[in-house]
Coordinates of C-alpha atoms in Angstrom, one line a residue:
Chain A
X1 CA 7.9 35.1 15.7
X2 CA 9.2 34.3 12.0
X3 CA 8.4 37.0 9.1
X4 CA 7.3 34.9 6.1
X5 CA 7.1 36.3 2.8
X6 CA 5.6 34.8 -0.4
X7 CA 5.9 36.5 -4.0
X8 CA 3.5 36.1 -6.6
X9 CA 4.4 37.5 -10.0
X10 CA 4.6 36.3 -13.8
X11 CA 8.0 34.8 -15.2
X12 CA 8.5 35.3 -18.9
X13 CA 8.8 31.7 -20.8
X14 CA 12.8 31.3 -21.2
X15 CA 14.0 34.1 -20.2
X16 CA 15.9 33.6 -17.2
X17 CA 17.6 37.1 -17.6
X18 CA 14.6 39.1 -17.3
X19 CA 12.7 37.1 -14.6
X20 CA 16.2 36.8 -12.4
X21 CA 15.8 40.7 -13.0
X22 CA 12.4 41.0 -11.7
X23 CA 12.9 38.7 -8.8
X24 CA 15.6 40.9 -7.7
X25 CA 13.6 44.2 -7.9
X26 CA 10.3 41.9 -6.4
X27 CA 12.6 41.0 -3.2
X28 CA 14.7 44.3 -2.9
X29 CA 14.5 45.6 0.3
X30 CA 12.2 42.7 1.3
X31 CA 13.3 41.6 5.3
X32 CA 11.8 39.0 6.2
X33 CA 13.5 35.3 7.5
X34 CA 11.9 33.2 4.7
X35 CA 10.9 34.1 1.4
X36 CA 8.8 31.8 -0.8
X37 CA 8.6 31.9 -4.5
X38 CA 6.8 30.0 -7.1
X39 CA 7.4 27.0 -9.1
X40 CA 9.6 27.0 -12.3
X41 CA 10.2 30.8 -11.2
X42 CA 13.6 31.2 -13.3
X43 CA 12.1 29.5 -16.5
X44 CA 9.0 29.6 -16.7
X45 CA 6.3 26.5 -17.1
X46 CA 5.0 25.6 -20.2
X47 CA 8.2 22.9 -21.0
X48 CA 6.6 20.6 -23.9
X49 CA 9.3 17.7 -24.6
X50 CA 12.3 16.9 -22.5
X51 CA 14.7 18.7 -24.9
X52 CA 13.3 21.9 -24.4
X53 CA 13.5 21.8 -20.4
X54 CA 16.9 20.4 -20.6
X55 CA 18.0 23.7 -22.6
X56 CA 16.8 25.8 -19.9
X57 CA 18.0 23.7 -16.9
X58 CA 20.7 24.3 -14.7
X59 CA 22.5 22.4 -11.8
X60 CA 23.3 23.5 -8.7
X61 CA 26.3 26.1 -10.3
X62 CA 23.9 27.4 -12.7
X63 CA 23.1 31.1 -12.2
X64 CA 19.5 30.6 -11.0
X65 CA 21.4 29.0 -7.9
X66 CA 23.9 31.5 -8.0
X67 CA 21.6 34.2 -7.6
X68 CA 19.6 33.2 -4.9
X69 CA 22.4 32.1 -2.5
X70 CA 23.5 35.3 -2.9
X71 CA 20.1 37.2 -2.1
X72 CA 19.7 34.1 0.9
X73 CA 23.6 35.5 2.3
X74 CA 22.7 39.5 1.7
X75 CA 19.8 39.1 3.2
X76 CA 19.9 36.8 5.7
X77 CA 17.3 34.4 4.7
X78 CA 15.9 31.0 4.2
X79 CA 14.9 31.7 0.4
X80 CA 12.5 29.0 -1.4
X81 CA 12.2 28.8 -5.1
X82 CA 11.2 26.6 -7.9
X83 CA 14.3 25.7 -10.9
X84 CA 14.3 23.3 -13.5
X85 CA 17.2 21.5 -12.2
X86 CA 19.7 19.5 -14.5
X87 CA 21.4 16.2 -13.7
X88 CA 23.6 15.1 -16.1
X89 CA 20.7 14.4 -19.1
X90 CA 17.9 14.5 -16.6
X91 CA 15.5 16.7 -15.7
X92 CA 13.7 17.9 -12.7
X93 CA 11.3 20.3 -11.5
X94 CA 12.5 20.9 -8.2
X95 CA 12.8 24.2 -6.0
X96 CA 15.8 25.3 -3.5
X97 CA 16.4 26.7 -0.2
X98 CA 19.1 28.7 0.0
X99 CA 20.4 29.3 3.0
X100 CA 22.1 32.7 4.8
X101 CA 25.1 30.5 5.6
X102 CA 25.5 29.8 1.4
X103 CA 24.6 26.6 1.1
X104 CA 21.8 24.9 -0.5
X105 CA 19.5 22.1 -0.1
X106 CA 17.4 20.9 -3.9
X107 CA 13.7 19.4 -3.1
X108 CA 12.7 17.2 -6.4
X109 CA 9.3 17.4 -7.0
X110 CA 7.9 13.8 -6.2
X111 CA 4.3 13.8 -8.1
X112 CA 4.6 15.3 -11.4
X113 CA 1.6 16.8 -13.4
X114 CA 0.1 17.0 -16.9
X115 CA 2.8 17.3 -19.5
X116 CA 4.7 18.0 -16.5
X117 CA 5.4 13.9 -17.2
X118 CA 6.7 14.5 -20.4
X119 CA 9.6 16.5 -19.6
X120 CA 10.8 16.4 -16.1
X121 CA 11.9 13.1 -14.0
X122 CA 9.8 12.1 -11.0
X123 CA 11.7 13.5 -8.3
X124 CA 13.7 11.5 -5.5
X125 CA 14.8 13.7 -3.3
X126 CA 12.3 12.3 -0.7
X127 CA 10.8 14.8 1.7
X128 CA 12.8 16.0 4.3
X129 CA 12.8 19.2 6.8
X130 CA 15.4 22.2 7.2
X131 CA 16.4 24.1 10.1
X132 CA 16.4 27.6 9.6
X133 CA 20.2 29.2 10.9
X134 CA 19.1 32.2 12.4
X135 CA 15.6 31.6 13.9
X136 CA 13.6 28.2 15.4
X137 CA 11.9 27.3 12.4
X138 CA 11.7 23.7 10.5
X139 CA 11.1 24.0 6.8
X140 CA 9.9 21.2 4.6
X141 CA 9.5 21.6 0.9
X142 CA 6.6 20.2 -1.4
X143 CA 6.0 21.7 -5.0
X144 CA 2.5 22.4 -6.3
X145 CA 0.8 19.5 -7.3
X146 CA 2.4 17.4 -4.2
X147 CA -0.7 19.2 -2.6
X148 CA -2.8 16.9 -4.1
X149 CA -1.1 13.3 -2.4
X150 CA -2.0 14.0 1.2
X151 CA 1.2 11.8 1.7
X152 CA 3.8 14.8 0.9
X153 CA 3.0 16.9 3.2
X154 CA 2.0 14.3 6.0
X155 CA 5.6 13.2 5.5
X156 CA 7.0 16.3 6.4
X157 CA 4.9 16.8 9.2
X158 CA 5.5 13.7 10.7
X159 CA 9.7 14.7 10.2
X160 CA 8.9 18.1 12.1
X161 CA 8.4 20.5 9.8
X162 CA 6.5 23.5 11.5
X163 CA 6.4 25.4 8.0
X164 CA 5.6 23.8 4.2
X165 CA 6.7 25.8 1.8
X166 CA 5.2 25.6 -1.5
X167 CA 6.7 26.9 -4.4
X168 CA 3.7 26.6 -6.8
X169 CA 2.4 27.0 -11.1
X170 CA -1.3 26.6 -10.2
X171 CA -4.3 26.4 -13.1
X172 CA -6.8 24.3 -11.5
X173 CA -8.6 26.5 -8.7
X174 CA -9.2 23.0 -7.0
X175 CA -6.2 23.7 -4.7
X176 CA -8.4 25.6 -2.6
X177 CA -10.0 22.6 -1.3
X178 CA -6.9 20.3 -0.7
X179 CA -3.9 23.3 0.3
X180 CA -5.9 24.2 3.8
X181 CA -6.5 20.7 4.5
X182 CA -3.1 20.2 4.3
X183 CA -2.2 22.9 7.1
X184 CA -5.1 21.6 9.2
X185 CA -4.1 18.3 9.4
X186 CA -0.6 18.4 10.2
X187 CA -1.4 21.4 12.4
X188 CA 1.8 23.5 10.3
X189 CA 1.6 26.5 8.7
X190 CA 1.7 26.3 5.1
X191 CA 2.9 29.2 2.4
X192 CA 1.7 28.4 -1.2
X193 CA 3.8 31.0 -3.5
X194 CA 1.7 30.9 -6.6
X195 CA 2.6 32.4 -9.9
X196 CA 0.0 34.7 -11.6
X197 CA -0.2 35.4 -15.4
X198 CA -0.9 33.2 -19.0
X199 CA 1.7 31.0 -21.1
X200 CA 0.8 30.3 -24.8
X201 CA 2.8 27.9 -26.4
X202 CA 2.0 26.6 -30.0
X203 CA 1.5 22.6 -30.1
X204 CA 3.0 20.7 -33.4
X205 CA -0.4 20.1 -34.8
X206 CA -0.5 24.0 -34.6
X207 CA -2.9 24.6 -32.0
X208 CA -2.0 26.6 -28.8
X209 CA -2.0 25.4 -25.5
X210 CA -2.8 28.2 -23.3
X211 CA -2.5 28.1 -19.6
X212 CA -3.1 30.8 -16.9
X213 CA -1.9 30.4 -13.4
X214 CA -4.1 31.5 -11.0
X215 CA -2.4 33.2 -8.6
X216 CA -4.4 33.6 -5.1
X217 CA -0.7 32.8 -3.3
X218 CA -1.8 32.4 0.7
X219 CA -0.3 31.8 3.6
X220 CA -2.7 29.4 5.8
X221 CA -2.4 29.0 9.5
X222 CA -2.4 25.6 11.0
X223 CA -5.9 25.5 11.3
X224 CA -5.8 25.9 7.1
X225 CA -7.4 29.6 7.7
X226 CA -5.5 32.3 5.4
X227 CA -3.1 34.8 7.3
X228 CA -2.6 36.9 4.0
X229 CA -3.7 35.9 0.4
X230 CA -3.0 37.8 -2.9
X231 CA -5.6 38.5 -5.8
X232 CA -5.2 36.0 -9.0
X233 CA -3.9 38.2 -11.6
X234 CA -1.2 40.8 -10.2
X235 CA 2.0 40.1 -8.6
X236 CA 2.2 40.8 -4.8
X237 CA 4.8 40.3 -1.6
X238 CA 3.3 39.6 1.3
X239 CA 4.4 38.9 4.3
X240 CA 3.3 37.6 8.1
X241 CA 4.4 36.6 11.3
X242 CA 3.9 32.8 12.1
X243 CA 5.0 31.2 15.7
X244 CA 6.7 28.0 14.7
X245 CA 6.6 26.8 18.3
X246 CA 3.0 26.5 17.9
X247 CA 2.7 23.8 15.5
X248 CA 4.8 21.5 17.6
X249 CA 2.5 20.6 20.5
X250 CA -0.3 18.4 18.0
X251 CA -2.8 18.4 20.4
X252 CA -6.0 19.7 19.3
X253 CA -7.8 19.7 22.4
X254 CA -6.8 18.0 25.8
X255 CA -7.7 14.5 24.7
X256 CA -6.4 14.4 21.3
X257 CA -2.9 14.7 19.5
X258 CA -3.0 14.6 16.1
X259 CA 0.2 12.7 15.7
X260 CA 0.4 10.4 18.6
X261 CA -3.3 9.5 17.7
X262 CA -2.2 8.3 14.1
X263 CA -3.4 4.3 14.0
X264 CA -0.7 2.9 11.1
X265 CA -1.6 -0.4 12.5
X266 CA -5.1 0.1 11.0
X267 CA -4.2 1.9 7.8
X268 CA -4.0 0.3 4.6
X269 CA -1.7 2.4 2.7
X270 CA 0.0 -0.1 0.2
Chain B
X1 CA -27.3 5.8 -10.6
X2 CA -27.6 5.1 -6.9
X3 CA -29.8 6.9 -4.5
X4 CA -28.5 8.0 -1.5
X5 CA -29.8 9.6 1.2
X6 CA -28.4 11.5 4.8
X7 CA -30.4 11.6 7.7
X8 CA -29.8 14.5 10.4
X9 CA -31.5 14.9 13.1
X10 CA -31.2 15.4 17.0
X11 CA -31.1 12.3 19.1
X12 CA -31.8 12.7 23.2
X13 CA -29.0 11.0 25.1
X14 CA -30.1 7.5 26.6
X15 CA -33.6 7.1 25.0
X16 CA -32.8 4.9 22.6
X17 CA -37.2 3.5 22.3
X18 CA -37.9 7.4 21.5
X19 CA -34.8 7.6 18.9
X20 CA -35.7 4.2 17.3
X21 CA -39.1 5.4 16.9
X22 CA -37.6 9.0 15.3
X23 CA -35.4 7.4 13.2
X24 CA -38.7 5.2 11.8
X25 CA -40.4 8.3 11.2
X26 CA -37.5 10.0 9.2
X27 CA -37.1 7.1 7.0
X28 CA -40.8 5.8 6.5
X29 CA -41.3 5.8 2.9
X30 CA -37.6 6.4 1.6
X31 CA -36.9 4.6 -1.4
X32 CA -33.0 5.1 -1.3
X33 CA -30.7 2.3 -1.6
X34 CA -28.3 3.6 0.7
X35 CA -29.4 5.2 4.1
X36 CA -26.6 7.2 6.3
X37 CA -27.7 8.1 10.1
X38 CA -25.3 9.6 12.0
X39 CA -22.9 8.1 14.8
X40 CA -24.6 7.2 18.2
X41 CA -27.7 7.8 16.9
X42 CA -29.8 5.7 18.9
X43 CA -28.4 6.5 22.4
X44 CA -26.8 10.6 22.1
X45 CA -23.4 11.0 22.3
X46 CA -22.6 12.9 25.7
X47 CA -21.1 9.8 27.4
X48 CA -18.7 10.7 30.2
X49 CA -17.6 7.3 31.8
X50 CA -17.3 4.2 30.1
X51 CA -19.9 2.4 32.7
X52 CA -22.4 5.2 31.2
X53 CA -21.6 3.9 27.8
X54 CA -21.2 0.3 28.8
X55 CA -25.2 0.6 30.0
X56 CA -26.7 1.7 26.7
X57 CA -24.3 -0.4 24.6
X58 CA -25.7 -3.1 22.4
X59 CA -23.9 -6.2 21.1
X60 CA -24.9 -7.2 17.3
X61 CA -28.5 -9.1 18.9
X62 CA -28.8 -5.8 20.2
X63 CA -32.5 -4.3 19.7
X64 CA -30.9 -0.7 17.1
X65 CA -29.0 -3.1 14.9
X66 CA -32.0 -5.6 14.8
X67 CA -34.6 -2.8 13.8
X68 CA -31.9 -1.6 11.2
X69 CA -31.3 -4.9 9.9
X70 CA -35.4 -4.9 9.6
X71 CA -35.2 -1.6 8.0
X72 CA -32.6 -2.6 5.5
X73 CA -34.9 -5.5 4.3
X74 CA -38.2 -4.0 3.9
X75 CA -36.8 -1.0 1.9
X76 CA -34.0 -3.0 -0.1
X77 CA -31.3 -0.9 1.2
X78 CA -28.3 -0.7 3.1
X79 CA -28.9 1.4 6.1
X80 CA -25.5 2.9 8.0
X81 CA -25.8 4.0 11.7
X82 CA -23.3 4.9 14.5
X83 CA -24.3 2.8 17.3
X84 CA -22.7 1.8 20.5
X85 CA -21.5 -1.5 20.5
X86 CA -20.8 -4.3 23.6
X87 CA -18.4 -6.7 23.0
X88 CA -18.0 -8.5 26.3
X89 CA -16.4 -6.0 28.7
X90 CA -15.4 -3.9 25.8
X91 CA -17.4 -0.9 24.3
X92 CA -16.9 0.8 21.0
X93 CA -17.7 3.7 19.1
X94 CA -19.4 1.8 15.6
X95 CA -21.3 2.1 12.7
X96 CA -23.4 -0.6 11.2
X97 CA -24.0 -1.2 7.6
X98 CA -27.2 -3.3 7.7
X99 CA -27.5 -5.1 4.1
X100 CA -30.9 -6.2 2.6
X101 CA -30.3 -9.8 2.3
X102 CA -30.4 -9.3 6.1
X103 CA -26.6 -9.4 7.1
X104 CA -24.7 -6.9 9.1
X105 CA -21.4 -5.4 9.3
X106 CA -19.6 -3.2 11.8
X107 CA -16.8 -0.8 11.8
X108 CA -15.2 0.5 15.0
X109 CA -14.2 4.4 15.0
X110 CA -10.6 4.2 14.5
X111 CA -9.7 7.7 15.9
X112 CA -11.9 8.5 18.9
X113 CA -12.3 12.2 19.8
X114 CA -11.9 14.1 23.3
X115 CA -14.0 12.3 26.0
X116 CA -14.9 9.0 23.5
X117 CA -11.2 8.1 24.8
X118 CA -12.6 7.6 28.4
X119 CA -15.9 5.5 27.4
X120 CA -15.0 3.3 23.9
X121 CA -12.0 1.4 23.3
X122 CA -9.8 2.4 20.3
X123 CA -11.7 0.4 16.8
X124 CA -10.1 -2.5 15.8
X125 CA -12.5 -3.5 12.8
X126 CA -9.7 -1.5 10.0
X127 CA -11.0 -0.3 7.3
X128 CA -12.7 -2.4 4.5
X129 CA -14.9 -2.2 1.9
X130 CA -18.8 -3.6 1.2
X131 CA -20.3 -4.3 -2.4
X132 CA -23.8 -2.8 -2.2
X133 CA -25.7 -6.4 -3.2
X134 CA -28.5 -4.4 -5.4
X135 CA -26.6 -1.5 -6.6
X136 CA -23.5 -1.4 -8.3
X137 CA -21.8 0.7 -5.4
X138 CA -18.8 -0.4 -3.0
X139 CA -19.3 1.7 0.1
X140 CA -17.0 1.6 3.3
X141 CA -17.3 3.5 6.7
X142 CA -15.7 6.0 8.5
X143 CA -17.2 7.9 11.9
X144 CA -16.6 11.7 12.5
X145 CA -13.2 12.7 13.5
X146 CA -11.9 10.0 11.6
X147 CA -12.0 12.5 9.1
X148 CA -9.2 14.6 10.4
X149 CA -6.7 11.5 9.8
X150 CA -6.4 11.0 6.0
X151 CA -4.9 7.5 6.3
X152 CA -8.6 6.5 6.8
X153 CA -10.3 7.8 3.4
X154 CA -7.1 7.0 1.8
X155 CA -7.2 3.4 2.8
X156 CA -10.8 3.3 2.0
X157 CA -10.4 4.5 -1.4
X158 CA -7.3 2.6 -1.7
X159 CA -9.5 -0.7 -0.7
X160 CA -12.0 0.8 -4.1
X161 CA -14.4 2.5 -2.5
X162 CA -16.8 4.3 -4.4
X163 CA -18.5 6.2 -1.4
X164 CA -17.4 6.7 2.0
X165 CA -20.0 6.9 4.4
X166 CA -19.4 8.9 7.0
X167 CA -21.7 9.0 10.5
X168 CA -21.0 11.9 12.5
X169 CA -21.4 14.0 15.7
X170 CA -19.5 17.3 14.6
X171 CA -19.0 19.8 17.3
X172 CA -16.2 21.5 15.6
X173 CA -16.4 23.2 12.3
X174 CA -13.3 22.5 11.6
X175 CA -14.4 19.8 9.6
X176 CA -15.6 21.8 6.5
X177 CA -12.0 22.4 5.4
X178 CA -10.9 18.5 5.2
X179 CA -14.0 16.6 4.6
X180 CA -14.1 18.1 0.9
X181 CA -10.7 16.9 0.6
X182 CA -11.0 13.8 1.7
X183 CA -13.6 12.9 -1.0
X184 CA -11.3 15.6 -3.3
X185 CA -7.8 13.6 -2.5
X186 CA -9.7 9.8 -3.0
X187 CA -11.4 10.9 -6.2
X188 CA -15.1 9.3 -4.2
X189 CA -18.4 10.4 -2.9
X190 CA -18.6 11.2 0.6
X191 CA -21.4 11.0 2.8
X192 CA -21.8 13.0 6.0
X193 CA -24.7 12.5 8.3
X194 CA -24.5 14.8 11.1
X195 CA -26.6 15.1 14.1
X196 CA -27.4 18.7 15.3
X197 CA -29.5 19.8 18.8
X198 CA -27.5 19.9 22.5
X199 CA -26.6 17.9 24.9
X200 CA -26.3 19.3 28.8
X201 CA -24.3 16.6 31.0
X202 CA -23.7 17.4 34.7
X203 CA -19.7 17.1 35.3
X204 CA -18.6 15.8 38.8
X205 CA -17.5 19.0 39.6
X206 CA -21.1 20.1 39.5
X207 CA -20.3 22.1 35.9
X208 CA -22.3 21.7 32.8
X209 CA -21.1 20.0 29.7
X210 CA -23.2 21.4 27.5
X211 CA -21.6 20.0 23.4
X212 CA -24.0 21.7 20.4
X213 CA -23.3 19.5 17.0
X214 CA -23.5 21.7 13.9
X215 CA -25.7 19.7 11.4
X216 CA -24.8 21.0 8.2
X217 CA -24.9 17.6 7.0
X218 CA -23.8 17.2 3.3
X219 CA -22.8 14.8 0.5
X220 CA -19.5 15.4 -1.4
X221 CA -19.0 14.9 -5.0
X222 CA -15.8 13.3 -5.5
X223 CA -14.4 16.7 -6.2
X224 CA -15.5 18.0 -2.6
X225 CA -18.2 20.2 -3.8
X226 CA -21.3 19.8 -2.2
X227 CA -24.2 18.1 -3.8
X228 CA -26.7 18.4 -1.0
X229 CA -26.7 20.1 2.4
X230 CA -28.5 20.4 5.5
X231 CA -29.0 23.5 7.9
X232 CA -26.8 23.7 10.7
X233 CA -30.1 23.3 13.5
X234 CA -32.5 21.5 11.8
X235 CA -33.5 17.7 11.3
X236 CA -33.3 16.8 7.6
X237 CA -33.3 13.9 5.1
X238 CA -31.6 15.0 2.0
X239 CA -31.6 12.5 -1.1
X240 CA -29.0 12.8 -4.1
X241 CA -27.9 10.7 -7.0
X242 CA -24.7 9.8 -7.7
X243 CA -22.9 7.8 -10.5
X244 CA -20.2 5.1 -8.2
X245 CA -18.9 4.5 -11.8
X246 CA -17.3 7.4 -12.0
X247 CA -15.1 7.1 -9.1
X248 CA -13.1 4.1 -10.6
X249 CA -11.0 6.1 -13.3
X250 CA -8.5 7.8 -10.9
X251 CA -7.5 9.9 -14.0
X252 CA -7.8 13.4 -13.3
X253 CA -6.4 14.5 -16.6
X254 CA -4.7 12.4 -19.7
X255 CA -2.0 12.6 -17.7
X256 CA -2.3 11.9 -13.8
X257 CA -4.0 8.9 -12.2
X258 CA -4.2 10.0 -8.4
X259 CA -3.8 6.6 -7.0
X260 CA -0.9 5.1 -9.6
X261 CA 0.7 8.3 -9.6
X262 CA 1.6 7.8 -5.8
X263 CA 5.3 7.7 -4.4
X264 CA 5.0 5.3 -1.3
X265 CA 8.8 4.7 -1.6
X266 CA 9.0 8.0 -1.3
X267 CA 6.9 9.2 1.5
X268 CA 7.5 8.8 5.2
X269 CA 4.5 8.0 7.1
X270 CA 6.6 5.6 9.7

């Protein structure tokens, strides 16, 4: 059995002191073998033009990075989180796995959303899947919206991922309809770190654009049924034991295998 | 607006004079322009060998697909029914969409479920999409656990389809967490015309099979919430309106077009 964690809490708008702060006390004395946190988690979310995010991005030697290699070496663990991630003058919202050996591997967050578009590049990473070190688990990233594209997370399923992690800045509450399909599907577990809390930024024709996140953070079974799920508005760690093996036989009954049954000769996907 | 309606209701396994003449009564004096029955609904569903099927299988002169082609041009509508279909030695798990100007055309269930793998052979039709001569709908087909796979609805929408009709014989409930997001994911209408009742079969063995299909039948807004829904045990016919119009702006906000706003280059659905 794998212990999964997933933090929920609410990141301060560029201030990646005092959320690297809180993450630290959030995780502290956490033990678990994979730890999920949400999207943007260092920054926060509400970027409005390129220039802003590229003030508060950092690459891979940045000290968002720095930190949670560290965390993933002290504590042994696959850690997942969401960084606004700087490359040369671009930008991306993309999350890490650090891993307990020290290194790192960057997802780029491939479908963008709302002004989302504005500021960040369309990621191309690609999808991919991580093998834990230390226990038999196969880790493939998506971020947030990437929930909505069916496509993301049947690519990583169809690589081998047993676990989606899913570093996540929810507002819609739609996600609740498309995340468990998602699991059920692909037949994986899926962990949807969500962030809680509201961001008020003021627009240049003076208005503000407010936007509260709403929270919810689950971990769904691979039949898309919640194993733990926190409330919308207060920051939670929770944590539960998954069986990675499970997910890799895709029957779902004697006659049927939810992979192998796949008809791509039929599909029209262009 | 277009009317459509979903018939549910509990066919007896190889009668197909008594379900011809319950299907009659269920839609005498429906004014809908689309009619969705659900899949094998004039022979029952519980076959075990594909002799069994092969004997109650129709090809398109076939006496079910001749009284829906009747039914389709007396009431002006299209009428959409699983039936089983003969093709010379072959025998498939359809749906018919008979049109009012008299013509008929058939999909073959893509992805058959548990024992349908010993009785049909594996559709062949692919996916397409019909205009609705009267109406200004374009409706295509998909048949129950087809819905588990969403490379169908996504080639359907992907094809433009408005509404994706959807005969069923549900035993799981499974279903309830990816239908929505099938008709969520596409941005369409989705209509699901279950059967409910039981079948008993004797096995070889001497065991029963006895399969009880949940009902429950339901049309999707193309946000996945339901519009209208059927009890789980009870025969129904459930009329809603919905606006096909709609479905053609993929835009879910200013920014984000769910269909141009996929990665294919990205994803990896070999």
């Amino acid at each position: 059995m794998v212990k999964l964690s997933i933090v929920q809490f609410t990141p301060l708008w560029a201030n990646k002191t005092q959320n690297l702060e809180r993450i630290a006390s959030l995780i502290r004395g956490l033990e678990s073998d994979i730890i999920v946190l949400p999207e943007l988690c260092t920054t926060g979310y509400s970027f409005l033009k390129k220039t802003e995010a590229l003030d508060e991005a950092e690459d891979t030697s940045g000290k968002s990075i720095a930190f949670f290699r560290e965390a993933a070496v002290a504590k042994k663990a696959m850690i997942i989180a969401g960084f606004a991630e700087r490359d040369r003058e671009n930008v991306y919202n993309s999350a890490v796995a650090a891993l307990p050996d020290g290194s790192v591997k960057i997802y780029r967050k491939t479908h963008l959303f709302f002004k989302e578009t504005l500021c960040f590049e369309p990621g191309n990473s690609g999808f991919y899947v991580i093998e834990h070190p230390l226990v038999d688990c196969k880790v493939g990233m998506m971020v947030c919206n990437d929930w909505r594209y069916p496509e993301a997370a049947r690519s990583l399923a169809l690589l081998g991922a047993d676990l989606i992690a899913c570093p996540s800045n929810l507002v819609s509450t739609l996600w609740g309809v498309g995340m468990p399909a998602r699991a059920l599907e692909n037949k994986v577990y899926l962990a949807v770190a969500n962030r809680c809390g509201t961001e008020i930024r003021m627009l240049e024709d003076g208005a503000d654009q407010k936007l509260t996140f709403n929270g919810g953070s689950v971990v769904y079974d691979f039949n898309g049924s919640p194993l733990v799920k926190a409330a919308s508005d207060e920051d939670a760690v929770l944590t539960s034991l998954i069986d990675p093996v499970l997910t890799r036989d895709k029957h779902f009954n004697a006659y049927n295998d939810l992979i192998k049954d796949r008809r791509p000769d039929q599909y029209y996907l262009g």
